[in-house]
């Protein structure tokens, strides 16, 4: 499974990229606002740090506006992935932009039928938001499983990009189901390395090593 990091914080992206832990980056208007940075400048900087797909979201709500913004965003760098919302206009923009060779991430997906339409429109990635479904007492991981089955039934090539991931458990669940990508906040990616028995084991080894009086 590929890991994308869901942030517009350049410092975090550089750190995870240097560690070899990420294959791409996703941003959205909320994350750009949180960074306090100029949208196009920060996307250009991220594209230079990570060679994988970098999602940059359009803000127009009509297809023509999305297509215009998508074309403009693609001029920033060749790894820009245009992110469009899952609306009929978004699907129309997806069809046009992928026809021009763009990578398109269709976002704000909350149902299997929406994902089916995104695949038909030629989306490169579909982003089902699992945490936001959990927030309203629905099982977000169930949606990932449904989309996996539907895409496999018809050999759709659209990649399932599990988004709105909040916990390490979400990561394990979507990996078991077979999501192609998980996009996670930096803290969730780092938390995957943590285990209390690892910490306890290190503590024990260090204490025993000290008793030997040796150095390496
Ligand atoms: O980038 C979209 C998605 O990952 C947002 O997550 O936590 O705001 O629902 P969240």
Short mmCIF file of C-alpha atoms in Angstrom, two decimals, residues 1-182:
data_model
loop_
_atom_site.label_atom_id
_atom_site.label_comp_id
_atom_site.label_asym_id
_atom_site.label_seq_id
_atom_site.Cartn_x
_atom_site.Cartn_y
_atom_site.Cartn_z
CA UNK A 1 0.00 0.00 0.00
CA UNK A 2 1.21 3.47 -0.82
CA UNK A 3 1.32 6.21 1.81
CA UNK A 4 0.48 9.79 1.03
CA UNK A 5 0.80 12.44 3.74
CA UNK A 6 -2.26 14.64 4.23
CA UNK A 7 -0.77 18.04 5.04
CA UNK A 8 0.55 21.29 3.57
CA UNK A 9 3.29 21.60 6.21
CA UNK A 10 6.52 21.50 4.22
CA UNK A 11 8.71 20.63 7.22
CA UNK A 12 6.69 17.46 7.93
CA UNK A 13 6.64 16.47 4.26
CA UNK A 14 10.42 16.85 3.95
CA UNK A 15 11.03 14.79 7.09
CA UNK A 16 8.82 11.90 5.93
CA UNK A 17 10.19 12.07 2.38
CA UNK A 18 13.77 11.86 3.69
CA UNK A 19 12.78 8.80 5.73
CA UNK A 20 11.40 7.16 2.57
CA UNK A 21 7.96 6.75 4.11
CA UNK A 22 5.77 8.61 1.64
CA UNK A 23 4.77 8.14 -1.99
CA UNK A 24 2.78 11.37 -2.44
CA UNK A 25 0.99 14.25 -0.71
CA UNK A 26 -2.64 15.35 -0.46
CA UNK A 27 -3.77 18.85 0.41
CA UNK A 28 -7.16 20.51 0.57
CA UNK A 29 -8.32 24.13 1.06
CA UNK A 30 -8.54 23.64 4.85
CA UNK A 31 -4.94 22.36 5.04
CA UNK A 32 -3.72 25.25 2.85
CA UNK A 33 -5.52 27.73 5.12
CA UNK A 34 -3.94 26.06 8.18
CA UNK A 35 -0.45 26.40 6.66
CA UNK A 36 -0.93 30.15 6.20
CA UNK A 37 1.01 29.88 2.92
CA UNK A 38 0.27 31.04 -0.64
CA UNK A 39 -1.46 28.10 -2.39
CA UNK A 40 0.58 27.92 -5.60
CA UNK A 41 3.87 28.62 -3.83
CA UNK A 42 3.40 25.88 -1.27
CA UNK A 43 2.26 23.37 -3.92
CA UNK A 44 5.37 24.17 -6.01
CA UNK A 45 7.58 23.63 -2.96
CA UNK A 46 5.88 20.33 -2.08
CA UNK A 47 6.17 19.11 -5.71
CA UNK A 48 9.92 19.75 -5.57
CA UNK A 49 10.32 17.78 -2.31
CA UNK A 50 8.22 14.72 -3.21
CA UNK A 51 8.22 13.33 -6.78
CA UNK A 52 4.96 11.43 -6.27
CA UNK A 53 1.44 12.70 -6.98
CA UNK A 54 0.69 15.97 -5.13
CA UNK A 55 -3.04 16.72 -4.84
CA UNK A 56 -4.03 20.36 -5.24
CA UNK A 57 -7.76 21.07 -4.97
CA UNK A 58 -9.81 23.33 -7.22
CA UNK A 59 -12.24 25.76 -5.60
CA UNK A 60 -14.67 26.49 -8.44
CA UNK A 61 -17.98 24.67 -8.21
CA UNK A 62 -18.81 24.60 -11.93
CA UNK A 63 -17.10 22.27 -14.40
CA UNK A 64 -15.69 25.03 -16.61
CA UNK A 65 -14.15 26.78 -13.61
CA UNK A 66 -12.71 23.51 -12.29
CA UNK A 67 -11.21 22.71 -15.70
CA UNK A 68 -9.67 26.19 -15.95
CA UNK A 69 -8.23 25.97 -12.42
CA UNK A 70 -7.04 22.40 -13.00
CA UNK A 71 -5.18 23.39 -16.17
CA UNK A 72 -3.61 26.29 -14.29
CA UNK A 73 -2.55 24.10 -11.34
CA UNK A 74 -0.97 21.55 -13.69
CA UNK A 75 1.41 24.26 -14.93
CA UNK A 76 3.04 24.31 -11.45
CA UNK A 77 4.71 20.90 -11.87
CA UNK A 78 4.24 17.61 -13.71
CA UNK A 79 3.36 15.73 -10.50
CA UNK A 80 0.39 17.96 -9.64
CA UNK A 81 -2.78 15.89 -9.28
CA UNK A 82 -5.93 17.95 -9.73
CA UNK A 83 -8.39 17.34 -6.92
CA UNK A 84 -12.07 17.86 -7.73
CA UNK A 85 -15.16 17.30 -5.56
CA UNK A 86 -17.53 14.41 -6.22
CA UNK A 87 -20.34 16.34 -7.88
CA UNK A 88 -21.67 16.05 -11.43
CA UNK A 89 -19.58 19.10 -12.34
CA UNK A 90 -16.56 17.52 -10.68
CA UNK A 91 -17.06 14.32 -12.69
CA UNK A 92 -17.36 16.32 -15.90
CA UNK A 93 -14.13 18.17 -15.07
CA UNK A 94 -12.50 14.82 -14.21
CA UNK A 95 -13.38 13.40 -17.63
CA UNK A 96 -11.99 16.44 -19.46
CA UNK A 97 -8.82 16.76 -17.39
CA UNK A 98 -7.91 13.06 -17.50
CA UNK A 99 -8.54 13.22 -21.27
CA UNK A 100 -5.80 15.85 -21.38
CA UNK A 101 -3.42 13.52 -19.52
CA UNK A 102 -3.90 14.97 -16.03
CA UNK A 103 -3.94 12.89 -12.86
CA UNK A 104 -7.27 13.57 -11.12
CA UNK A 105 -8.21 12.80 -7.52
CA UNK A 106 -11.99 12.83 -6.98
CA UNK A 107 -12.55 13.81 -3.36
CA UNK A 108 -15.34 13.96 -0.78
CA UNK A 109 -16.60 10.48 -1.65
CA UNK A 110 -19.03 9.00 0.87
CA UNK A 111 -20.75 6.19 -1.05
CA UNK A 112 -19.91 3.23 -3.27
CA UNK A 113 -22.12 4.59 -6.05
CA UNK A 114 -20.21 7.87 -6.03
CA UNK A 115 -16.98 5.87 -6.36
CA UNK A 116 -18.46 3.91 -9.27
CA UNK A 117 -19.20 7.15 -11.11
CA UNK A 118 -15.68 8.48 -10.44
CA UNK A 119 -14.19 5.32 -11.98
CA UNK A 120 -16.44 5.70 -15.03
CA UNK A 121 -15.26 9.31 -15.37
CA UNK A 122 -11.67 8.00 -15.50
CA UNK A 123 -10.48 9.24 -12.09
CA UNK A 124 -6.88 8.39 -11.23
CA UNK A 125 -7.78 8.31 -7.52
CA UNK A 126 -11.03 8.14 -5.57
CA UNK A 127 -10.89 9.57 -2.04
CA UNK A 128 -13.46 8.01 0.32
CA UNK A 129 -13.40 9.86 3.67
CA UNK A 130 -13.55 7.19 6.34
CA UNK A 131 -13.09 9.31 9.49
CA UNK A 132 -15.93 11.65 8.57
CA UNK A 133 -18.25 8.64 8.14
CA UNK A 134 -17.17 7.33 11.55
CA UNK A 135 -18.01 10.81 12.91
CA UNK A 136 -21.66 10.24 11.93
CA UNK A 137 -21.74 6.67 13.28
CA UNK A 138 -21.24 4.92 9.94
CA UNK A 139 -18.45 2.43 9.30
CA UNK A 140 -15.98 4.18 7.01
CA UNK A 141 -13.93 1.03 6.46
CA UNK A 142 -17.03 -0.77 5.16
CA UNK A 143 -17.15 1.80 2.36
CA UNK A 144 -13.54 1.01 1.42
CA UNK A 145 -14.42 -2.71 1.24
CA UNK A 146 -17.45 -2.03 -0.97
CA UNK A 147 -15.45 0.11 -3.39
CA UNK A 148 -12.64 -2.49 -3.48
CA UNK A 149 -15.14 -5.18 -4.47
CA UNK A 150 -16.85 -3.06 -7.11
CA UNK A 151 -13.59 -1.92 -8.70
CA UNK A 152 -12.29 -5.51 -8.73
CA UNK A 153 -15.58 -6.80 -10.20
CA UNK A 154 -15.14 -4.59 -13.24
CA UNK A 155 -11.34 -4.19 -13.31
CA UNK A 156 -11.50 -0.43 -12.87
CA UNK A 157 -8.02 1.05 -12.64
CA UNK A 158 -8.96 3.99 -10.42
CA UNK A 159 -6.90 3.75 -7.25
CA UNK A 160 -8.67 3.74 -3.88
CA UNK A 161 -7.09 6.49 -1.80
CA UNK A 162 -8.43 6.04 1.73
CA UNK A 163 -8.71 9.54 3.19
CA UNK A 164 -9.80 11.19 6.44
CA UNK A 165 -7.70 8.61 8.27
CA UNK A 166 -7.45 9.50 11.93
CA UNK A 167 -5.84 6.52 13.68
CA UNK A 168 -3.28 3.72 13.19
CA UNK A 169 -6.22 1.28 13.41
CA UNK A 170 -7.77 2.92 10.33
CA UNK A 171 -4.47 2.33 8.49
CA UNK A 172 -4.42 -1.37 9.37
CA UNK A 173 -8.08 -1.79 8.43
CA UNK A 174 -7.74 -0.18 4.99
CA UNK A 175 -4.50 -2.10 4.32
CA UNK A 176 -6.25 -5.41 5.13
CA UNK A 177 -9.11 -4.49 2.79
CA UNK A 178 -6.70 -3.63 -0.01
CA UNK A 179 -6.87 0.13 -0.43
CA UNK A 180 -4.23 1.22 -2.94
CA UNK A 181 -3.23 4.30 -0.95
CA UNK A 182 -3.79 5.67 2.55
#
